[in-house]
PDB file of C-alpha atoms in Angstrom:
ATOM      1  CA  VAL U   1       0.325  -0.014   0.017  1.00 38.00           C
ATOM      2  CA  MET U   2       1.184   3.357  -1.052  1.00 43.00           C
ATOM      3  CA  GLY U   3       1.475   6.023   1.630  1.00 44.00           C
ATOM      4  CA  VAL U   4       2.752   6.904   4.933  1.00 43.00           C
ATOM      5  CA  SER U   5       2.267   4.989   7.873  1.00 47.00           C
ATOM      6  CA  LEU U   6       2.479   6.405  11.179  1.00 46.00           C
ATOM      7  CA  THR U   7       4.576   3.995  13.138  1.00 48.00           C
ATOM      8  CA  SER U   8       3.999   4.188  17.101  1.00 52.00           C
ATOM      9  CA  PRO U   9       7.132   6.205  17.672  1.00 54.00           C
ATOM     10  CA  ALA U  10       5.975   9.227  15.326  1.00 53.00           C
ATOM     11  CA  LEU U  11       2.450   8.939  16.635  1.00 52.00           C
ATOM     12  CA  GLY U  12       4.003   9.707  20.336  1.00 55.00           C
ATOM     13  CA  ARG U  13       6.255  12.610  19.158  1.00 56.00           C
ATOM     14  CA  TRP U  14       3.244  14.027  17.419  1.00 50.00           C
ATOM     15  CA  PHE U  15       1.205  14.007  20.778  1.00 52.00           C
ATOM     16  CA  CYS U  16       4.116  15.203  22.887  1.00 58.00           C
ATOM     17  CA  HIS U  17       3.619  18.410  20.269  1.00 56.00           C
ATOM     18  CA  ALA U  18       0.248  18.750  20.244  1.00 56.00           C
ATOM     19  CA  ILE U  19      -0.622  18.708  23.561  1.00 62.00           C
ATOM     20  CA  PRO U  20       1.110  21.706  25.316  1.00 59.00           C
ATOM     21  CA  PHE U  21       0.095  23.744  22.361  1.00 56.00           C
ATOM     22  CA  ALA U  22      -3.383  23.117  22.973  1.00 56.00           C
ATOM     23  CA  ILE U  23      -3.280  23.630  26.438  1.00 63.00           C
ATOM     24  CA  LEU U  24      -1.723  26.904  26.087  1.00 56.00           C
ATOM     25  CA  THR U  25      -4.398  28.033  23.507  1.00 57.00           C
ATOM     26  CA  LEU U  26      -7.248  26.987  25.708  1.00 57.00           C
ATOM     27  CA  THR U  27      -5.722  28.819  28.388  1.00 55.00           C
ATOM     28  CA  LEU U  28      -5.198  32.057  26.515  1.00 53.00           C
ATOM     29  CA  LEU U  29      -8.922  31.550  25.474  1.00 54.00           C
ATOM     30  CA  PHE U  30      -9.773  31.267  29.105  1.00 53.00           C
ATOM     31  CA  LEU U  31      -8.132  34.182  30.407  1.00 50.00           C
ATOM     32  CA  TYR U  32      -9.738  36.475  26.967  1.00 48.00           C
ATOM     33  CA  THR U  33     -12.973  35.381  27.823  1.00 50.00           C
ATOM     34  CA  SER U  34     -12.812  35.853  31.802  1.00 49.00           C
ATOM     35  CA  VAL U  35     -11.436  39.443  31.347  1.00 42.00           C
ATOM     36  CA  ARG U  36     -14.724  40.112  28.645  1.00 46.00           C
ATOM     37  CA  LEU U  37     -17.169  38.656  31.112  1.00 45.00           C
ATOM     38  CA  PHE U  38     -15.793  40.640  34.273  1.00 42.00           C
ATOM     39  CA  HIS U  39     -16.507  43.564  31.995  1.00 42.00           C
ATOM     40  CA  GLU U  40     -20.282  42.684  31.088  1.00 42.00           C
ATOM     41  CA  TRP U  41     -21.198  40.818  33.877  1.00 41.00           C
ATOM     42  CA  PRO U  42     -22.627  43.061  36.918  1.00 42.00           C
ATOM     43  CA  LEU U  43     -20.659  42.779  39.975  1.00 40.00           C
ATOM     44  CA  VAL U  44     -23.831  41.495  42.048  1.00 39.00           C
ATOM     45  CA  LEU U  45     -24.044  37.640  42.107  1.00 39.00           C
ATOM     46  CA  PRO U  46     -27.322  36.167  40.489  1.00 38.00           C
ATOM     47  CA  ALA U  47     -28.683  35.256  43.863  1.00 41.00           C
ATOM     48  CA  GLN U  48     -28.098  38.904  45.213  1.00 41.00           C
ATOM     49  CA  ARG U  49     -29.832  40.476  42.664  1.00 41.00           C
ATOM     50  CA  SER U  50     -33.640  39.834  44.262  1.00 40.00           C
ATOM     51  CA  GLN U  51     -32.078  41.970  46.990  1.00 40.00           C
ATOM     52  CA  GLN U  52     -31.173  45.230  44.719  1.00 40.00           C
ATOM     53  CA  SER U  53     -34.768  46.474  45.213  1.00 39.00           C
ATOM     54  CA  SER U  54     -34.164  47.173  48.618  1.00 38.00           C
ATOM     55  CA  LEU U  55     -30.487  48.895  48.198  1.00 34.00           C
ATOM     56  CA  LEU U  56     -31.512  51.097  45.773  1.00 37.00           C
ATOM     57  CA  GLU U  57     -30.637  54.289  47.744  1.00 39.00           C
ATOM     58  CA  LEU U  58     -26.989  53.105  48.680  1.00 38.00           C
ATOM     59  CA  GLU U  59     -24.268  53.763  46.186  1.00 41.00           C
ATOM     60  CA  PRO U  60     -22.254  51.196  45.037  1.00 40.00           C
ATOM     61  CA  PRO U  61     -18.591  51.133  46.661  1.00 40.00           C
ATOM     62  CA  SER U  62     -15.921  52.816  44.029  1.00 42.00           C
ATOM     63  CA  PRO U  63     -13.149  50.285  43.136  1.00 39.00           C
ATOM     64  CA  SER U  64      -9.803  50.445  43.943  1.00 38.00           C
ATOM     65  CA  PRO U  65      -7.462  53.075  42.056  1.00 40.00           C
ATOM     66  CA  VAL U  66      -4.881  50.527  41.393  1.00 35.00           C
ATOM     67  CA  LEU U  67      -7.908  47.481  40.461  1.00 34.00           C
ATOM     68  CA  THR U  68      -8.871  50.583  38.156  1.00 37.00           C
ATOM     69  CA  ALA U  69      -5.746  50.862  36.803  1.00 37.00           C
ATOM     70  CA  LEU U  70      -4.678  47.380  36.102  1.00 33.00           C
ATOM     71  CA  LEU U  71      -8.383  46.823  34.267  1.00 34.00           C
ATOM     72  CA  GLN U  72      -7.348  49.695  32.103  1.00 39.00           C
ATOM     73  CA  ILE U  73      -4.251  48.568  31.191  1.00 33.00           C
ATOM     74  CA  THR U  74      -5.555  44.785  30.733  1.00 34.00           C
ATOM     75  CA  SER U  75      -8.498  46.000  28.299  1.00 36.00           C
ATOM     76  CA  GLY U  76      -6.325  48.934  26.740  1.00 38.00           C
ATOM     77  CA  THR U  77      -8.762  52.150  27.845  1.00 35.00           C
ATOM     78  CA  LEU U  78      -6.330  53.686  29.520  1.00 34.00           C
ATOM     79  CA  THR U  79      -6.725  57.251  29.600  1.00 36.00           C
ATOM     80  CA  GLY U  80      -5.056  58.829  26.489  1.00 38.00           C
ATOM     81  CA  CYS U  81      -3.956  55.280  24.916  1.00 38.00           C
ATOM     82  CA  ARG U  82      -4.861  54.047  21.645  1.00 40.00           C
ATOM     83  CA  PRO U  83      -5.064  50.400  20.444  1.00 40.00           C
ATOM     84  CA  GLY U  84      -1.777  49.468  18.349  1.00 42.00           C
ATOM     85  CA  VAL U  85       0.871  51.596  20.032  1.00 41.00           C
ATOM     86  CA  GLN U  86       3.255  50.392  21.612  1.00 41.00           C
ATOM     87  CA  SER U  87       4.345  52.915  24.359  1.00 38.00           C
ATOM     88  CA  CYS U  88       1.328  55.016  25.551  1.00 39.00           C
ATOM     89  CA  ASN U  89       1.726  58.145  28.631  1.00 39.00           C
ATOM     90  CA  PRO U  90      -1.628  58.671  30.219  1.00 36.00           C
ATOM     91  CA  GLU U  91      -3.057  62.689  29.661  1.00 38.00           C
ATOM     92  CA  GLY U  92      -3.505  62.559  33.615  1.00 37.00           C
ATOM     93  CA  PRO U  93      -1.852  61.302  36.610  1.00 39.00           C
ATOM     94  CA  LEU U  94      -2.610  57.891  37.766  1.00 35.00           C
ATOM     95  CA  PRO U  95      -4.742  57.696  40.953  1.00 37.00           C
ATOM     96  CA  SER U  96      -2.883  58.383  44.215  1.00 36.00           C
ATOM     97  CA  GLN U  97      -2.267  55.577  46.130  1.00 31.00           C
ATOM     98  CA  ILE U  98      -2.089  57.409  49.399  1.00 34.00           C
ATOM     99  CA  GLY U  99      -5.966  57.741  50.983  1.00 37.00           C
ATOM    100  CA  PRO U 100      -7.079  61.133  52.172  1.00 39.00           C
ATOM    101  CA  GLU U 101      -6.928  59.536  56.145  1.00 36.00           C
ATOM    102  CA  LEU U 102      -3.528  58.540  55.497  1.00 31.00           C
ATOM    103  CA  THR U 103      -1.776  62.193  54.194  1.00 35.00           C
ATOM    104  CA  ALA U 104      -1.706  63.769  57.631  1.00 37.00           C
ATOM    105  CA  LEU U 105       0.527  60.677  58.775  1.00 35.00           C
ATOM    106  CA  VAL U 106       2.756  60.889  55.686  1.00 38.00           C
ATOM    107  CA  VAL U 107       2.948  64.897  55.739  1.00 36.00           C
ATOM    108  CA  PRO U 108       2.421  66.140  58.858  1.00 39.00           C
ATOM    109  CA  GLU U 109       2.491  69.474  60.086  1.00 47.00           C
ATOM    110  CA  LYS U 110       4.948  71.549  62.180  1.00 60.00           C
ATOM    111  CA  GLU U 111       3.545  73.720  64.856  1.00 76.00           C
ATOM    112  CA  GLU U 112       5.003  77.257  65.173  1.00 84.00           C
ATOM    113  CA  PRO U 113       6.947  77.960  68.596  1.00 89.00           C
ATOM    114  CA  PRO U 114       4.629  79.531  70.823  1.00 92.00           C
ATOM    115  CA  CYS U 115       6.746  82.733  70.711  1.00 94.00           C
ATOM    116  CA  LEU U 116       5.539  83.292  67.254  1.00 94.00           C
ATOM    117  CA  GLY U 117       2.059  83.022  68.391  1.00 93.00           C
ATOM    118  CA  PRO U 118      -0.192  86.018  69.200  1.00 92.00           C
ATOM    119  CA  GLN U 119       0.889  85.868  73.171  1.00 92.00           C
ATOM    120  CA  GLY U 120       4.530  85.122  71.928  1.00 94.00           C
ATOM    121  CA  VAL U 121       7.500  87.688  72.623  1.00 92.00           C
ATOM    122  CA  LEU U 122       8.100  87.600  69.064  1.00 95.00           C
ATOM    123  CA  GLY U 123       4.273  87.428  67.738  1.00 96.00           C
ATOM    124  CA  ARG U 124       3.456  90.468  69.513  1.00 96.00           C
ATOM    125  CA  MET U 125       6.298  92.445  68.012  1.00 95.00           C
ATOM    126  CA  MET U 126       5.502  90.951  64.212  1.00 97.00           C
ATOM    127  CA  SER U 127       1.833  91.860  64.294  1.00 97.00           C
ATOM    128  CA  PRO U 128       2.256  95.698  64.742  1.00 98.00           C
ATOM    129  CA  PHE U 129       5.349  95.733  62.130  1.00 98.00           C
ATOM    130  CA  LEU U 130       3.563  93.679  59.773  1.00 98.00           C
ATOM    131  CA  ALA U 131       0.146  96.000  60.164  1.00 98.00           C
ATOM    132  CA  CYS U 132       2.343  99.340  59.485  1.00 98.00           C
ATOM    133  CA  LEU U 133       3.238  98.354  56.009  1.00 98.00           C
ATOM    134  CA  SER U 134       0.075  99.238  54.169  1.00 97.00           C
ATOM    135  CA  PRO U 135      -0.815  98.008  50.630  1.00 96.00           C
ATOM    136  CA  GLU U 136      -0.396 101.394  48.894  1.00 95.00           C
ATOM    137  CA  GLY U 137       2.943 101.169  50.171  1.00 97.00           C
ATOM    138  CA  ASP U 138       3.005 103.851  53.156  1.00 98.00           C
ATOM    139  CA  VAL U 139       3.929 103.007  56.579  1.00 98.00           C
ATOM    140  CA  GLU U 140       0.900 103.591  59.104  1.00 98.00           C
ATOM    141  CA  LEU U 141       3.201 105.425  62.469  1.00 98.00           C
ATOM    142  CA  SER U 142       0.626 104.281  65.425  1.00 98.00           C
ATOM    143  CA  PRO U 143       1.046 100.635  64.219  1.00 98.00           C
ATOM    144  CA  TYR U 144       4.949 100.913  63.777  1.00 98.00           C
ATOM    145  CA  LEU U 145       5.144 102.638  66.768  1.00 97.00           C
ATOM    146  CA  ALA U 146       3.671  99.980  69.133  1.00 97.00           C
ATOM    147  CA  GLY U 147       5.898  97.466  66.903  1.00 97.00           C
ATOM    148  CA  TRP U 148       8.787  99.272  68.461  1.00 95.00           C
ATOM    149  CA  ARG U 149       6.992  99.139  71.716  1.00 94.00           C
ATOM    150  CA  GLU U 150       7.357  95.161  71.790  1.00 94.00           C
ATOM    151  CA  LEU U 151      10.902  95.209  70.701  1.00 92.00           C
ATOM    152  CA  LEU U 152      12.102  97.416  73.282  1.00 89.00           C
ATOM    153  CA  ARG U 153      10.005  94.816  75.658  1.00 88.00           C
ATOM    154  CA  PHE U 154      11.899  92.054  74.322  1.00 87.00           C
ATOM    155  CA  LEU U 155      15.399  93.788  74.319  1.00 82.00           C
ATOM    156  CA  THR U 156      15.187  95.134  77.869  1.00 77.00           C
ATOM    157  CA  PRO U 157      16.554  92.153  79.455  1.00 72.00           C
ATOM    158  CA  LEU U 158      19.623  92.994  77.565  1.00 68.00           C
ATOM    159  CA  GLY U 159      19.945  96.146  80.162  1.00 60.00           C
ATOM    160  CA  SER U 160      20.959  99.771  78.987  1.00 57.00           C
ATOM    161  CA  VAL U 161      22.896  98.525  76.210  1.00 60.00           C
ATOM    162  CA  PHE U 162      20.420  98.472  73.636  1.00 61.00           C
ATOM    163  CA  ALA U 163      19.160 101.892  74.753  1.00 56.00           C
ATOM    164  CA  PHE U 164      22.639 103.650  74.756  1.00 59.00           C
ATOM    165  CA  ALA U 165      23.330 101.824  71.334  1.00 57.00           C
ATOM    166  CA  THR U 166      20.315 103.316  69.564  1.00 55.00           C
ATOM    167  CA  SER U 167      20.614 106.636  71.372  1.00 52.00           C
ATOM    168  CA  GLU U 168      17.820 106.087  73.746  1.00 73.00           C
ATOM    169  CA  ALA U 169      14.981 104.745  71.821  1.00 84.00           C
ATOM    170  CA  PHE U 170      12.726 104.766  74.340  1.00 86.00           C
ATOM    171  CA  VAL U 171      12.522 108.542  74.627  1.00 88.00           C
ATOM    172  CA  LYS U 172      11.821 108.635  70.845  1.00 91.00           C
ATOM    173  CA  VAL U 173       9.587 106.370  70.582  1.00 94.00           C
ATOM    174  CA  THR U 174       7.874 108.679  73.491  1.00 93.00           C
ATOM    175  CA  ALA U 175       8.413 111.670  71.297  1.00 94.00           C
ATOM    176  CA  LEU U 176       6.878 110.493  68.002  1.00 96.00           C
ATOM    177  CA  GLU U 177       4.187 109.151  70.011  1.00 96.00           C
ATOM    178  CA  SER U 178       3.161 112.404  71.045  1.00 95.00           C
ATOM    179  CA  CYS U 179       2.615 113.730  67.511  1.00 95.00           C
ATOM    180  CA  VAL U 180       0.732 110.630  66.491  1.00 96.00           C
ATOM    181  CA  HIS U 181      -1.698 111.649  69.496  1.00 95.00           C
ATOM    182  CA  GLY U 182      -1.233 114.986  69.691  1.00 94.00           C
ATOM    183  CA  PRO U 183      -3.653 118.063  68.251  1.00 95.00           C
ATOM    184  CA  ASP U 184      -1.990 117.510  64.514  1.00 95.00           C
ATOM    185  CA  ALA U 185      -2.708 113.591  64.711  1.00 96.00           C
ATOM    186  CA  SER U 186      -4.404 113.794  61.373  1.00 96.00           C
ATOM    187  CA  HIS U 187      -1.194 114.718  59.830  1.00 97.00           C
ATOM    188  CA  TYR U 188       0.643 112.070  61.407  1.00 97.00           C
ATOM    189  CA  ALA U 189      -1.408 108.761  60.365  1.00 97.00           C
ATOM    190  CA  SER U 190       1.752 107.812  58.131  1.00 98.00           C
ATOM    191  CA  LEU U 191       5.305 108.665  57.105  1.00 98.00           C
ATOM    192  CA  ALA U 192       4.091 110.357  53.522  1.00 98.00           C
ATOM    193  CA  THR U 193       1.702 112.475  55.324  1.00 98.00           C
ATOM    194  CA  MET U 194       3.879 113.560  58.105  1.00 98.00           C
ATOM    195  CA  ALA U 195       6.912 114.405  55.669  1.00 97.00           C
ATOM    196  CA  THR U 196       4.448 116.101  53.454  1.00 97.00           C
ATOM    197  CA  TRP U 197       2.715 118.307  56.047  1.00 97.00           C
ATOM    198  CA  GLU U 198       5.855 118.837  58.168  1.00 96.00           C
ATOM    199  CA  ARG U 199       7.633 120.361  54.939  1.00 96.00           C
ATOM    200  CA  GLN U 200       4.695 122.576  54.068  1.00 96.00           C
ATOM    201  CA  ALA U 201       4.386 123.794  57.219  1.00 94.00           C
ATOM    202  CA  GLY U 202       8.884 124.618  57.936  1.00 94.00           C
ATOM    203  CA  LEU U 203       8.887 122.456  60.598  1.00 93.00           C
ATOM    204  CA  LEU U 204      11.873 120.239  59.152  1.00 93.00           C
ATOM    205  CA  GLU U 205      15.115 120.930  60.507  1.00 90.00           C
ATOM    206  CA  ARG U 206      18.144 121.795  57.769  1.00 87.00           C
ATOM    207  CA  PRO U 207      20.488 118.940  56.829  1.00 80.00           C
ATOM    208  CA  GLY U 208      23.090 118.169  59.035  1.00 73.00           C
ATOM    209  CA  THR U 209      21.643 121.053  61.953  1.00 82.00           C
ATOM    210  CA  ALA U 210      20.489 119.264  65.130  1.00 80.00           C
ATOM    211  CA  PRO U 211      17.450 120.916  67.009  1.00 83.00           C
ATOM    212  CA  ARG U 212      18.442 123.297  69.914  1.00 75.00           C
ATOM    213  CA  ASP U 213      15.788 121.474  71.763  1.00 77.00           C
ATOM    214  CA  PRO U 214      15.550 117.193  71.232  1.00 74.00           C
ATOM    215  CA  ALA U 215      12.195 117.393  72.618  1.00 74.00           C
ATOM    216  CA  ARG U 216      11.090 119.935  70.074  1.00 83.00           C
ATOM    217  CA  ALA U 217      12.536 117.955  67.030  1.00 91.00           C
ATOM    218  CA  SER U 218      10.252 117.267  64.047  1.00 95.00           C
ATOM    219  CA  GLY U 219       8.573 113.999  63.838  1.00 96.00           C
ATOM    220  CA  SER U 220      10.739 113.301  60.300  1.00 96.00           C
ATOM    221  CA  ARG U 221      13.795 113.296  61.897  1.00 95.00           C
ATOM    222  CA  THR U 222      12.761 111.472  65.173  1.00 94.00           C
ATOM    223  CA  LEU U 223      11.541 108.690  62.932  1.00 96.00           C
ATOM    224  CA  LEU U 224      15.091 108.814  61.246  1.00 95.00           C
ATOM    225  CA  LEU U 225      16.928 107.657  63.966  1.00 92.00           C
ATOM    226  CA  LEU U 226      14.242 105.274  64.921  1.00 94.00           C
ATOM    227  CA  HIS U 227      14.994 103.574  61.181  1.00 96.00           C
ATOM    228  CA  ARG U 228      18.700 103.600  61.791  1.00 93.00           C
ATOM    229  CA  ALA U 229      18.353 101.866  65.173  1.00 91.00           C
ATOM    230  CA  LEU U 230      15.893  99.585  63.824  1.00 95.00           C
ATOM    231  CA  ARG U 231      18.486  98.138  60.917  1.00 95.00           C
ATOM    232  CA  TRP U 232      20.894  97.581  64.105  1.00 91.00           C
ATOM    233  CA  SER U 233      18.451  95.644  65.751  1.00 91.00           C
ATOM    234  CA  GLN U 234      17.421  93.906  62.429  1.00 95.00           C
ATOM    235  CA  LEU U 235      20.963  93.250  61.579  1.00 94.00           C
ATOM    236  CA  CYS U 236      21.814  92.024  65.212  1.00 92.00           C
ATOM    237  CA  LEU U 237      18.701  89.398  65.542  1.00 93.00           C
ATOM    238  CA  HIS U 238      19.305  88.412  62.182  1.00 94.00           C
ATOM    239  CA  ARG U 239      22.844  87.305  62.795  1.00 92.00           C
ATOM    240  CA  VAL U 240      22.136  85.623  65.945  1.00 91.00           C
ATOM    241  CA  ALA U 241      19.663  83.355  64.216  1.00 93.00           C
ATOM    242  CA  THR U 242      21.836  82.503  61.195  1.00 91.00           C
ATOM    243  CA  GLY U 243      25.092  82.022  62.698  1.00 85.00           C
ATOM    244  CA  THR U 244      27.126  79.235  62.276  1.00 77.00           C
ATOM    245  CA  LEU U 245      27.601  76.766  65.393  1.00 72.00           C
ATOM    246  CA  GLY U 246      30.621  77.519  67.519  1.00 74.00           C
ATOM    247  CA  GLY U 247      31.095  81.004  65.433  1.00 78.00           C
ATOM    248  CA  PRO U 248      31.284  84.355  66.823  1.00 82.00           C
ATOM    249  CA  ASP U 249      28.978  84.866  70.180  1.00 84.00           C
ATOM    250  CA  ALA U 250      25.760  87.394  69.834  1.00 84.00           C
ATOM    251  CA  GLY U 251      28.217  90.090  71.550  1.00 84.00           C
ATOM    252  CA  VAL U 252      30.336  90.056  68.142  1.00 86.00           C
ATOM    253  CA  GLN U 253      27.604  89.964  65.841  1.00 87.00           C
ATOM    254  CA  CYS U 254      25.819  92.484  67.270  1.00 86.00           C
ATOM    255  CA  GLY U 255      28.871  94.627  67.583  1.00 86.00           C
ATOM    256  CA  ASP U 256      29.269  94.313  63.503  1.00 89.00           C
ATOM    257  CA  ALA U 257      25.887  95.229  63.224  1.00 89.00           C
ATOM    258  CA  TYR U 258      26.150  98.311  65.169  1.00 87.00           C
ATOM    259  CA  SER U 259      29.478  99.249  62.953  1.00 89.00           C
ATOM    260  CA  ILE U 260      27.286  98.854  59.733  1.00 91.00           C
ATOM    261  CA  ALA U 261      23.793 100.367  60.858  1.00 90.00           C
ATOM    262  CA  LEU U 262      24.998 102.964  63.594  1.00 86.00           C
ATOM    263  CA  ALA U 263      29.196 103.752  63.929  1.00 88.00           C
ATOM    264  CA  GLU U 264      28.855 106.418  61.033  1.00 91.00           C
ATOM    265  CA  HIS U 265      26.457 108.502  62.737  1.00 88.00           C
ATOM    266  CA  HIS U 266      28.160 108.848  66.279  1.00 84.00           C
ATOM    267  CA  PRO U 267      31.108 110.131  67.090  1.00 88.00           C
ATOM    268  CA  TRP U 268      34.939 108.321  67.712  1.00 90.00           C
ATOM    269  CA  LEU U 269      34.281 107.963  71.796  1.00 87.00           C
ATOM    270  CA  ILE U 270      30.365 107.152  71.380  1.00 83.00           C
ATOM    271  CA  ARG U 271      31.808 104.478  69.018  1.00 85.00           C
ATOM    272  CA  GLN U 272      34.326 103.022  71.428  1.00 85.00           C
ATOM    273  CA  ALA U 273      32.091 103.368  74.068  1.00 81.00           C
ATOM    274  CA  ALA U 274      29.222 101.379  72.229  1.00 80.00           C
ATOM    275  CA  ARG U 275      31.381  98.469  71.005  1.00 79.00           C
ATOM    276  CA  LEU U 276      32.787  97.642  74.879  1.00 80.00           C
ATOM    277  CA  ALA U 277      29.084  97.809  76.066  1.00 79.00           C
ATOM    278  CA  ILE U 278      27.741  95.270  73.228  1.00 79.00           C
ATOM    279  CA  LEU U 279      30.744  92.933  73.794  1.00 75.00           C
ATOM    280  CA  ALA U 280      28.715  92.426  77.125  1.00 77.00           C
ATOM    281  CA  LEU U 281      25.426  91.195  75.399  1.00 81.00           C
ATOM    282  CA  PRO U 282      24.368  87.740  76.747  1.00 80.00           C
ATOM    283  CA  SER U 283      25.123  84.827  74.829  1.00 85.00           C
ATOM    284  CA  ARG U 284      23.731  83.595  71.183  1.00 89.00           C
ATOM    285  CA  GLY U 285      22.054  80.646  73.859  1.00 89.00           C
ATOM    286  CA  HIS U 286      20.270  83.233  76.048  1.00 87.00           C
ATOM    287  CA  LEU U 287      19.115  85.602  73.676  1.00 88.00           C
ATOM    288  CA  LEU U 288      17.585  82.486  71.707  1.00 91.00           C
ATOM    289  CA  GLN U 289      15.824  81.855  75.460  1.00 90.00           C
ATOM    290  CA  LEU U 290      14.790  85.113  75.574  1.00 88.00           C
ATOM    291  CA  ALA U 291      13.007  84.881  72.119  1.00 91.00           C
ATOM    292  CA  CYS U 292      11.825  81.580  72.621  1.00 93.00           C
ATOM    293  CA  PRO U 293      11.447  80.841  76.021  1.00 92.00           C
ATOM    294  CA  GLY U 294      11.358  76.813  76.422  1.00 91.00           C
ATOM    295  CA  THR U 295      12.017  76.056  72.642  1.00 91.00           C
ATOM    296  CA  ARG U 296      14.754  74.015  70.623  1.00 93.00           C
ATOM    297  CA  GLU U 297      17.646  75.796  69.852  1.00 92.00           C
ATOM    298  CA  ALA U 298      16.634  75.313  66.038  1.00 92.00           C
ATOM    299  CA  ASP U 299      13.193  76.475  66.306  1.00 94.00           C
ATOM    300  CA  ALA U 300      14.203  79.460  68.046  1.00 94.00           C
ATOM    301  CA  ARG U 301      16.476  79.867  65.941  1.00 94.00           C
ATOM    302  CA  MET U 302      13.713  79.912  62.756  1.00 95.00           C
ATOM    303  CA  ALA U 303      11.810  82.238  64.659  1.00 95.00           C
ATOM    304  CA  LEU U 304      14.153  84.594  65.309  1.00 95.00           C
ATOM    305  CA  ALA U 305      14.920  84.763  61.835  1.00 95.00           C
ATOM    306  CA  ARG U 306      11.259  85.073  60.816  1.00 96.00           C
ATOM    307  CA  ALA U 307      11.300  88.159  62.931  1.00 96.00           C
ATOM    308  CA  ALA U 308      14.387  89.723  61.491  1.00 96.00           C
ATOM    309  CA  ARG U 309      12.988  89.110  58.153  1.00 97.00           C
ATOM    310  CA  VAL U 310       9.806  91.399  59.332  1.00 97.00           C
ATOM    311  CA  LEU U 311      11.970  94.222  60.792  1.00 97.00           C
ATOM    312  CA  GLU U 312      13.940  94.308  57.352  1.00 97.00           C
ATOM    313  CA  ASP U 313      10.484  94.458  55.206  1.00 97.00           C
ATOM    314  CA  VAL U 314       9.734  97.520  57.406  1.00 98.00           C
ATOM    315  CA  TYR U 315      13.350  98.971  57.184  1.00 97.00           C
ATOM    316  CA  ASN U 316      12.920  98.498  53.452  1.00 97.00           C
ATOM    317  CA  ARG U 317       9.801 100.329  53.022  1.00 98.00           C
ATOM    318  CA  THR U 318      10.925 103.173  55.612  1.00 98.00           C
ATOM    319  CA  GLN U 319      13.928 103.626  53.360  1.00 97.00           C
ATOM    320  CA  SER U 320      12.442 104.093  49.919  1.00 97.00           C
ATOM    321  CA  LEU U 321       9.906 106.861  51.585  1.00 98.00           C
ATOM    322  CA  LEU U 322      12.755 108.539  53.827  1.00 97.00           C
ATOM    323  CA  THR U 323      14.498 108.675  50.173  1.00 97.00           C
ATOM    324  CA  ARG U 324      11.812 109.678  48.412  1.00 97.00           C
ATOM    325  CA  TYR U 325      10.885 112.387  50.776  1.00 96.00           C
ATOM    326  CA  GLY U 326      14.382 113.813  50.977  1.00 95.00           C
ATOM    327  CA  LEU U 327      14.727 113.040  54.597  1.00 95.00           C
ATOM    328  CA  LEU U 328      17.723 110.706  55.263  1.00 94.00           C
ATOM    329  CA  GLN U 329      20.005 113.975  55.646  1.00 91.00           C
ATOM    330  CA  LEU U 330      17.853 115.396  58.484  1.00 91.00           C
ATOM    331  CA  ALA U 331      20.593 113.816  61.432  1.00 86.00           C
TER     332      ALA U 331
END
């Protein structure tokens, strides 16, 4: 008989190749059918469908974001993807893997030191100084002087050094307050109104000329002296807050600030006395504890740096206005 006869060994080899291929084909067919049925069938079992009428008012639970993403990838329906494209990036971000209830645990909010609060030493000082910066670019005098009062209250424990280095800031704050609350108070609402009115009324001193009676100095001149003292305070606090560990102590830092902000306006004898007095300032650690009692050094440094930044903002605004109205040469 002409033809090909399948011997027993040949038949065995054929079955060895055919059976794995058939199993693979059935497996792929089963997976494909399962995915299609999963999308087409509702998630409620047939035995539970009779209870749907009593549960219509309840919203079905939202599927897990991870499950949703996996199903979209399996069926090729991920946003922004098209069939036949090998690499595809979604148009929007993938769902967050952190639930809302865990967000606070992952990124905890850091509480501010108490000294920055409304009743804190630095908070009481920062609040009026911030309030004196008007949206129109002016400096309101009443909150400005209130901020000075709090600054002096903070620095009073340092002794007579501060008052000496700032030419008796207490006296000057009181003198300017008498203008702000005096019979001409309407002209002393802000730096701009004060400078305009005093120039028109002929109350400004000639440049380089000191008044015979300091109590009768113009408000503009008194503010200029406070302005220079504020610069010294700001530089001193900033350097104490940001100085490197093991570096120069508070006395050296504030002495350098004095050289920058005030020394050029004082005669030689006063400069030498001021530098010696400033070197007697308490240590950086003591100053930080005065600023933020009972607070870790790192938090106290941060708080003091923020307070110094507020003083810097007030100084820069005031400096700009004094320059505009030609008041920097009054003293």
